[in-house]
XYZ file of C-alpha atoms in Angstrom:
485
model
C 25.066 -14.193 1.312
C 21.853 -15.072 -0.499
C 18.517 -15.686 1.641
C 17.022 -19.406 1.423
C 13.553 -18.963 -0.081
C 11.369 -20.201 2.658
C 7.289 -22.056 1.798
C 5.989 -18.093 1.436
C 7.854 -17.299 -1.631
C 7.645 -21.098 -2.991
C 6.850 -19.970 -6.895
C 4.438 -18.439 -8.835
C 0.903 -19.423 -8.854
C -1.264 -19.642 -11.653
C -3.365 -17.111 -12.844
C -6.606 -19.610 -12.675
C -5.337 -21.146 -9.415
C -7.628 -20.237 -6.428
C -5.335 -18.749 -3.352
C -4.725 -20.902 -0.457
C -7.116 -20.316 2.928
C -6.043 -17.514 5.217
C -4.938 -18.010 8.244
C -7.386 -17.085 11.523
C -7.936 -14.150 12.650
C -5.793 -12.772 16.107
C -7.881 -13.486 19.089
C -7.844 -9.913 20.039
C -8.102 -8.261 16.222
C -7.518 -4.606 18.212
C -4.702 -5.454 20.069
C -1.707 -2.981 20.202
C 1.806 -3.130 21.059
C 4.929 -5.440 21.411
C 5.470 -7.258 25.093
C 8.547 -8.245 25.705
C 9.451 -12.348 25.096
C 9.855 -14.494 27.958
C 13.207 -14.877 29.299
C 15.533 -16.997 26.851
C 12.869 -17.199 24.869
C 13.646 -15.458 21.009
C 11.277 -12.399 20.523
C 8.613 -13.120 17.694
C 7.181 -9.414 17.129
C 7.825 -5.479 18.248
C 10.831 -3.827 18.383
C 13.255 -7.182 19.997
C 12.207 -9.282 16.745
C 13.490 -6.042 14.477
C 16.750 -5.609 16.137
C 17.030 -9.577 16.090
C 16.292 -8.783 12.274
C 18.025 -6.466 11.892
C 21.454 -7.852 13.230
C 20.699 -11.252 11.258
C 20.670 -9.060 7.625
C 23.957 -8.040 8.630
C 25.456 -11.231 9.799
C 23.864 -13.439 6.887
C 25.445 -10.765 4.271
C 21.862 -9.419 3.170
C 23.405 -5.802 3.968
C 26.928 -5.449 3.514
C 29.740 -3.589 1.727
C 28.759 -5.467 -1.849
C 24.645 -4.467 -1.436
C 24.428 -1.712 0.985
C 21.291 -1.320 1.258
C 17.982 -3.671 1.453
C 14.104 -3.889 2.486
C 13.451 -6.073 5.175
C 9.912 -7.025 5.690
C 8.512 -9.121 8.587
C 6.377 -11.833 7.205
C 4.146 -12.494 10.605
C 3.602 -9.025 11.099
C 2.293 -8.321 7.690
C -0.164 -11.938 8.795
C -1.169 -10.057 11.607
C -2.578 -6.724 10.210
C -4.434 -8.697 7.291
C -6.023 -10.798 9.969
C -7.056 -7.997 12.239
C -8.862 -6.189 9.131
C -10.433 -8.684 8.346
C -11.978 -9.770 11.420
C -12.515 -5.864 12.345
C -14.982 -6.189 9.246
C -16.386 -9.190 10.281
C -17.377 -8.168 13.676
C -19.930 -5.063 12.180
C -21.035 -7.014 8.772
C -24.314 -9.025 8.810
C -23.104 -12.764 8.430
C -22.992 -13.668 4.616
C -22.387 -10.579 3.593
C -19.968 -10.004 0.276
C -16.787 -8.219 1.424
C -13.652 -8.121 -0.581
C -10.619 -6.340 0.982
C -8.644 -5.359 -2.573
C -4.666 -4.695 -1.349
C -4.049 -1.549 -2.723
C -1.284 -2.418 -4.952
C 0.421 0.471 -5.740
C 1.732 0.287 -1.874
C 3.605 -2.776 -2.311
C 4.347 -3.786 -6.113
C 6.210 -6.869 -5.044
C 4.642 -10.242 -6.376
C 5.182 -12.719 -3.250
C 3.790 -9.618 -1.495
C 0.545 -9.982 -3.243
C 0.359 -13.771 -3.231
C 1.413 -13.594 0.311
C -1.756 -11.165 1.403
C -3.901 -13.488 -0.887
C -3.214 -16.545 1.674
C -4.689 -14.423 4.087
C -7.484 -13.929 2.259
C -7.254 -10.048 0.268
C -7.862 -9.669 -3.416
C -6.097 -6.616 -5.590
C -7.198 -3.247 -6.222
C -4.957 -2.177 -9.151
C -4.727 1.282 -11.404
C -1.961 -0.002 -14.338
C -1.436 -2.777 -17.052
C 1.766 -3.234 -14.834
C -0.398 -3.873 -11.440
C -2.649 -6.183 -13.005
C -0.075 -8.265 -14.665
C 1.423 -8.520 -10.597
C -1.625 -9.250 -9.710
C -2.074 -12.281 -12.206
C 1.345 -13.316 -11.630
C 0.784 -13.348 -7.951
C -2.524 -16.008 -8.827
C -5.221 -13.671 -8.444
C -8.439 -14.510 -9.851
C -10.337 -11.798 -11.634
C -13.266 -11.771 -8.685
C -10.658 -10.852 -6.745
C -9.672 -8.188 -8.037
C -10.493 -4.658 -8.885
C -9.348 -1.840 -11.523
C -9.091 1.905 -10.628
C -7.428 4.728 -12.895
C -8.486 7.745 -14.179
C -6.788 7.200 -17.373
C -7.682 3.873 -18.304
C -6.712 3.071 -22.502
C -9.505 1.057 -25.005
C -6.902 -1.775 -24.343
C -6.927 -2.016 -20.490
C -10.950 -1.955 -20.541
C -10.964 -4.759 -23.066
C -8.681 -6.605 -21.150
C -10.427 -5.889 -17.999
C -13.723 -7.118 -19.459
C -12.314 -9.955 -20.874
C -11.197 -11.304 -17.990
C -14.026 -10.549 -15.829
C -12.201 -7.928 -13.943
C -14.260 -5.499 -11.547
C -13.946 -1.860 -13.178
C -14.665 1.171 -11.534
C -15.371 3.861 -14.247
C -13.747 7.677 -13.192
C -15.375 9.815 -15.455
C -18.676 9.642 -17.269
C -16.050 10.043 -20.742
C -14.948 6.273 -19.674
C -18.428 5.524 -19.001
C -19.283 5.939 -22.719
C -16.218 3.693 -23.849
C -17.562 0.939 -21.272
C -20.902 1.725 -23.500
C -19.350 0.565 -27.057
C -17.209 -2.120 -25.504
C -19.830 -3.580 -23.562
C -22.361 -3.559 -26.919
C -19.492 -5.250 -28.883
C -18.805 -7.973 -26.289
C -20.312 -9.498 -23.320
C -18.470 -9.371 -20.499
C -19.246 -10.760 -16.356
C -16.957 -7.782 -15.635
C -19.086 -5.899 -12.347
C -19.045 -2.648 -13.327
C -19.081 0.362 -11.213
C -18.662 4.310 -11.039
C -16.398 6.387 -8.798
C -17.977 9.736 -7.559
C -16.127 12.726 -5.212
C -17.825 13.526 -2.871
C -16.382 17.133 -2.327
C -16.042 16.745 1.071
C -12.732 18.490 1.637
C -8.748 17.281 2.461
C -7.119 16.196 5.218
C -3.516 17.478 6.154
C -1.571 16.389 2.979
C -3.048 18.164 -0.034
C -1.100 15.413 -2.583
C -3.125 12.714 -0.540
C -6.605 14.218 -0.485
C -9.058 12.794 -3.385
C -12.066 14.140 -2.360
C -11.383 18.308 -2.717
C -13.344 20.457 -4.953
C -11.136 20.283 -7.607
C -9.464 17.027 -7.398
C -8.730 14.737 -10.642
C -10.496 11.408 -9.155
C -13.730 10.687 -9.900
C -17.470 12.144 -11.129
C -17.450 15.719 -8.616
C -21.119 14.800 -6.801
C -21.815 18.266 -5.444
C -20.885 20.252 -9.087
C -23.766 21.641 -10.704
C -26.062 18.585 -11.996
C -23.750 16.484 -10.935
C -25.641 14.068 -8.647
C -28.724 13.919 -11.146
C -26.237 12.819 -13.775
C -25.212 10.314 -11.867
C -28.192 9.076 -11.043
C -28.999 8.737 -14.682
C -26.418 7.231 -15.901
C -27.271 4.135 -13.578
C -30.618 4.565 -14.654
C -29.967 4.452 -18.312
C -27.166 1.748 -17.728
C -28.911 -1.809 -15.919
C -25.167 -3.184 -16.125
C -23.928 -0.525 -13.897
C -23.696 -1.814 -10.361
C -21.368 -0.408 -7.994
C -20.287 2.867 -6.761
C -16.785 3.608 -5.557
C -15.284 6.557 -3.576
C -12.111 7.016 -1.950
C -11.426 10.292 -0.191
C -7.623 9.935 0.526
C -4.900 7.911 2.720
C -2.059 10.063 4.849
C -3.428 12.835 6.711
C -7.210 12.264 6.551
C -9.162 12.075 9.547
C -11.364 8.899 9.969
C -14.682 11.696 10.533
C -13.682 12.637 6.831
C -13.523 8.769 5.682
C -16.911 7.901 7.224
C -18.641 10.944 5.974
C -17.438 9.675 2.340
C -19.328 6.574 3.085
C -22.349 7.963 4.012
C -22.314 10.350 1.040
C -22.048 6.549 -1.216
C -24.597 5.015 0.829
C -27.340 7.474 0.714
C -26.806 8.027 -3.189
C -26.985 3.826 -3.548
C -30.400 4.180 -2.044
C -31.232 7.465 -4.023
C -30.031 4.994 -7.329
C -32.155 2.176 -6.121
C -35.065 3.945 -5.588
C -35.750 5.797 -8.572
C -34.698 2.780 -10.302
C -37.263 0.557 -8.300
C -34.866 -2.530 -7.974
C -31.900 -3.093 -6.149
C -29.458 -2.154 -9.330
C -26.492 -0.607 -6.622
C -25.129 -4.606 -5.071
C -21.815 -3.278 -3.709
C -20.203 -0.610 -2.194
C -16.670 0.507 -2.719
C -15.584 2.610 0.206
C -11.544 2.998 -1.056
C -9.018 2.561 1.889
C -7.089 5.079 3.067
C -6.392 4.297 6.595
C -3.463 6.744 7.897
C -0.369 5.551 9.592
C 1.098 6.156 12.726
C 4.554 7.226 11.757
C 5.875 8.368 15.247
C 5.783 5.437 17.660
C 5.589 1.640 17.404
C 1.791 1.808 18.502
C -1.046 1.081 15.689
C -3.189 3.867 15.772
C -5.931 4.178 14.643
C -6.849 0.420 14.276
C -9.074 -1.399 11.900
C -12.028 -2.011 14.599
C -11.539 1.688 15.442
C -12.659 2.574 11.541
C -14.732 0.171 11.092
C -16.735 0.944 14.606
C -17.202 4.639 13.084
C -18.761 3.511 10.068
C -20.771 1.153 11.825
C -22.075 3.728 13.729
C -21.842 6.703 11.157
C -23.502 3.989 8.078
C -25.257 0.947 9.924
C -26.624 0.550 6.303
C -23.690 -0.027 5.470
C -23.219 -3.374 7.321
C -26.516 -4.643 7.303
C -26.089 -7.222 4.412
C -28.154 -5.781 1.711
C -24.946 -4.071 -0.262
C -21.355 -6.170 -1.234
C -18.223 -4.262 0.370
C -14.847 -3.586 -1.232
C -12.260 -1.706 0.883
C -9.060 -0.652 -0.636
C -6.234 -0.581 2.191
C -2.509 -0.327 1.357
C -0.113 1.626 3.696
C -1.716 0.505 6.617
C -1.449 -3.295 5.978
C 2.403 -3.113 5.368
C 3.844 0.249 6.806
C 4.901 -0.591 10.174
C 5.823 -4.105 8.949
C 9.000 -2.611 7.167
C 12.392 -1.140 7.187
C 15.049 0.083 4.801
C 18.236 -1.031 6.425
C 21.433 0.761 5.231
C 25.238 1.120 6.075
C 26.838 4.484 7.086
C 29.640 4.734 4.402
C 31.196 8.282 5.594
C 30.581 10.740 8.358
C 31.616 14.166 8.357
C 31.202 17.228 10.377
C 29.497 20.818 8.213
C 29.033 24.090 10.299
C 29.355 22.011 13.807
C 26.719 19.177 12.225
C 27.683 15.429 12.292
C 26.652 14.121 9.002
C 26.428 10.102 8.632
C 26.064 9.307 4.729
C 24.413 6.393 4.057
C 23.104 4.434 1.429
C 19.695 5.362 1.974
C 18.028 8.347 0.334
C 15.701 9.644 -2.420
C 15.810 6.527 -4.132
C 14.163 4.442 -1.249
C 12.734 7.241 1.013
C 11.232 9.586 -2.128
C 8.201 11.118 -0.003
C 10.678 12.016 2.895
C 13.482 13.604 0.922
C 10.822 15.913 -1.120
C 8.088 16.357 1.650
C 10.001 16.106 5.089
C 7.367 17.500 7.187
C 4.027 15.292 5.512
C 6.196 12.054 5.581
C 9.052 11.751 8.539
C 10.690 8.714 9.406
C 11.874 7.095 12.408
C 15.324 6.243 12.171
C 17.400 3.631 14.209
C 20.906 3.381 14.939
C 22.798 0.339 14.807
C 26.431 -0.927 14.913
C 28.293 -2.885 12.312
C 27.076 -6.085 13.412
C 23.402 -4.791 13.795
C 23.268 -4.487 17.758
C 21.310 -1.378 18.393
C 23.593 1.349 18.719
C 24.964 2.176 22.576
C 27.079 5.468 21.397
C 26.718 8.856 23.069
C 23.844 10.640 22.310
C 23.844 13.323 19.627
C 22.194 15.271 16.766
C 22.909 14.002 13.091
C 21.878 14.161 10.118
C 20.844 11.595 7.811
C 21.934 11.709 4.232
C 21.781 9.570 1.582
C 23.909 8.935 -1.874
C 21.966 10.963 -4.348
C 23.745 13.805 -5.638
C 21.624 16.951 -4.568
C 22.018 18.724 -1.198
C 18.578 17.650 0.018
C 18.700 14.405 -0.198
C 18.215 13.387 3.627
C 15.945 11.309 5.175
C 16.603 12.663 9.368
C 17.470 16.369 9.865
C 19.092 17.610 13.309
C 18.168 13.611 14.618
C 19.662 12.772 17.900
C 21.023 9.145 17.362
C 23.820 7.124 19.256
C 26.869 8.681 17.173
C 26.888 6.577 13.901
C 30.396 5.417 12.700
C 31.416 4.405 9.515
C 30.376 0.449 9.166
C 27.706 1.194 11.113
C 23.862 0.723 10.016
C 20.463 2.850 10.335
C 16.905 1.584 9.473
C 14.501 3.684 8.166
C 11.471 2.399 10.163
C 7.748 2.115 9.014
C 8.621 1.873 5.697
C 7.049 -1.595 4.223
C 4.886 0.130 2.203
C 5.832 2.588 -0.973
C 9.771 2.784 0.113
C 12.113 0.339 -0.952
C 9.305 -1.321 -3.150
C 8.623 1.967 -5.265
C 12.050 2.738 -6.517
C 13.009 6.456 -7.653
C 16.301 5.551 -9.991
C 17.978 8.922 -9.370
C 21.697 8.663 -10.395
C 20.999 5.207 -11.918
C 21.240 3.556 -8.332
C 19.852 0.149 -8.298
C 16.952 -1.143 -6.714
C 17.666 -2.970 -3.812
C 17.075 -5.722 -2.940
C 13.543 -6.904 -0.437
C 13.482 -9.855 1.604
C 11.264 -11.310 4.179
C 11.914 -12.920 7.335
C 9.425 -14.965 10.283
C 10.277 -16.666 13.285
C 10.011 -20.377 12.628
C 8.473 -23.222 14.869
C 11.750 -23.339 17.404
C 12.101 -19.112 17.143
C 14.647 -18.768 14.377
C 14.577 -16.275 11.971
C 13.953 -17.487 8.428
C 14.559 -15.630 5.366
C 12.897 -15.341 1.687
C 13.571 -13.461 -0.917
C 11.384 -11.101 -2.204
C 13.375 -9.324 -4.742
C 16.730 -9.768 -5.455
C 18.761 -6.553 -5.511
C 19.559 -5.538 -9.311
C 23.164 -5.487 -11.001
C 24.289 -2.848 -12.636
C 24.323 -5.014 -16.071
C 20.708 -4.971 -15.505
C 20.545 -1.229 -14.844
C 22.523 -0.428 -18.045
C 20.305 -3.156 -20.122
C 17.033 -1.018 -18.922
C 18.705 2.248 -19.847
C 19.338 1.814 -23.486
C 22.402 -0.454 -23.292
C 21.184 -2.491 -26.168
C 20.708 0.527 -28.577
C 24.071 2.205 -27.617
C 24.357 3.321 -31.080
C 21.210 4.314 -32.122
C 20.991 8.030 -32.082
C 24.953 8.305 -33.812
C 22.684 6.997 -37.006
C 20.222 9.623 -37.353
């Protein structure tokens, strides 16, 4: 059955049309956990307004035999965590103070996503033609948004400065293009620099920006390196903003601050050898890590920004502009791939449930089990939580290689065929960054939120793709061209 598009997912907005107010802040922006509803009273968050999710998608037909596997996001959740950054921010900054939190795209590539975190109030960091064209699609204006990439083309700069676009230059190579584009075209593009600060990694090597060696950025403690910098602000009036970003998963929030220390003290080192206050913003990345093994948000927003209030107090004191650049952390524990058990089997005394849910959806956990686990959650064909005996599964999904599984040795209520298992924490990078392994289709996203009288309603966010759409990506059109060479 297909969801009824509720007012969050009402249509695209235009490009030059501003985004609609956000809604206030929580009272209590630090606030962890799920209490339990009132008796007779629906649950509206936590784990009793998932399984009530969870056993809608099945009875509504938004998981079933035909599409066997979706992303379910929940709408008032995903609220929640934008308004708690925000006013974590708020509480440290020095009132009228610039601060732009730019979604990190790349987490959620899903265009009601984006227009739905720019109601509450979040602009667009983005690293890709692709990104940027979500970004316009979803109605963000240029001053809300932000370009990143270490391998930005002549044509994404000129279409970044024509538009106005914030650009953060990564190397001083793009610096010199930004040079001759800038001299053959004015542009009110702010435009910036992104510097390593060679501060080290956190537990995840693939996640840490800020080694010795990594790709991102101008490396600030390499020989020269800081006094080149310096110069190239010097010799460049138009250049006002410095960026870092020292990693996401896996880094600790001492290793985060540090980074914006490191940007603060060389915006004052810029500013006073250039005797004016060139450096106006500050670009501190995101990178917030996720709590992956419990329904607790930890570390919060207040928590971070607390440190760097008290690691930086420059920082907050109203005399630089702030960007951040959160992703994961704004929609990971807001998420879930739901998917039915289509087989189980027993292999050397293992129960194996094989599901619909694998590689394609859960890329990260497949390749890297022990960086990115998942919880997983059992439920029964209608999507009750599962009440089975107790014992250890695995978790496997359709691809065809043997190590595509997303739980390993998982103790679980017994899954049965027709059954169903959500992959939890996954709102952000999952289902919305698809890995087409074996051709399987995307799948489809939707979003649900209690309404005024507790009821779940439902939007679509992406309707699942057909395999006429699949074969039309993959060539079908030129079916013949190679038999003519």
């Amino acid at each position: 059955m297909a969801a009824t598009a509720g007012r969050w997912c009402s249509g695209a907005m235009s490009p030059a049309t501003p985004p609609p107010s956000p809604s206030p802040a929580s009272p209590d922006p630090s606030a962890t956990g799920s209490p339990s509803a009132a008796a007779g009273t629906p649950a509206t968050h936590g784990p009793a307004l998932r399984d009530r999710a969870v056993a809608a998608a099945v009875a509504q037909g938004l998981v079933s035999a035909a599409d066997p596997v979706a992303g379910l996001l929940d709408i008032a959740g995903i609220r929640r965590s934008a308004a708690e950054l925000r006013a974590a921010f708020a509480e440290f900054t020095a009132p009228g103070t610039p601060v732009l939190h730019a979604f990190a795209v790349k987490a959620a590539s899903l265009v009601p996503v984006l227009r739905l975190l720019a109601q509450e109030g979040l602009g667009c960091e983005v690293a890709s033609p692709g990104e940027l064209a979500l970004a316009r699609a979803a109605g963000l204006p240029p001053d809300r948004t932000v370009l990143d990439s270490p391998a930005k083309t002549h044509a994404e700069l000129r279409e970044a400065l024509a538009l106005g676009i914030a650009v953060n230059a990564d190397s001083f190579g793009e610096l010199a293009r930004l040079d001759a584009l800038t001299a053959a075209a004015p542009t009110a593009s702010p435009l910036g620099l992104r510097v390593n600060p060679q501060l080290g990694g956190g537990s995840i090597d693939a996640m840490s920006t800020a080694t010795g060696m990594s790709k991102f950025g101008v490396a600030l403690r390499d020989p020269d390196a800081r006094e080149r910098v310096v110069q190239a602000f010097l010799d460049r009036p138009w250049l006002t903003r410095l960026h870092a970003h020292v990693g996401s998963q896996g880094m600790p929030l001492e290793l985060m601050a540090d980074s914006a220390r490191v940007l603060y003290g060389l915006a004052e080192e810029i500013n006073e050898r250039a005797a004016r206050a060139q450096v106006t913003t500050l670009d501190i990345g995101g990178g917030l890590p996720v709590n992956f093994a419990s329904d607790e948000t930890a570390p919060t927003y207040r928590q971070y920004a607390r440190l760097l209030h008290r690691t930086v107090p420059g920082l907050f004191d109203g005399r630089y502009g702030l960007v951040t650049e959160f992703g994961r952390s704004l929609l990971a524990e807001h998420g879930m791939v739901l998917a039915r058990v289509e087989y189980t089997k027993s292999a050397g005394g293992r129960r194996i449930a094989v599901t619909h849910a694998g590689a394609q959806v859960a890329t990260r956990t497949v390749f890297a089990p022990d960086s990115w686990p998942v919880r997983v959650a059992a439920y029964d064909a209608q999507g009750r939580p599962g009440t089975g005996a107790a014992a250890a599964q695995d978790v496997a999904g359709p691809c065809c290689f043997a190590g595509d599984l997303v739980a390993r040795n998982r103790t679980l209520p017994l899954l049965e065929p027709g059954d169903h298992v959500a992959l939890l924490d996954t709102g952000a990078y999952y289902f919305s960054t698809h890995f087409a392994y074996n051709s399987l289709p995307r799948p489809g996203v939707h979003g649900y939120a209690p309404g005024p009288d507790g009821t779940l309603r439902w939007a679509t966010v992406r309707a699942a793709q057909r395999v006429d759409e699949l074969v039309a990506e993959s060539g079908g059109a030129y079916t013949d061209a190679l038999t003519q060479l």
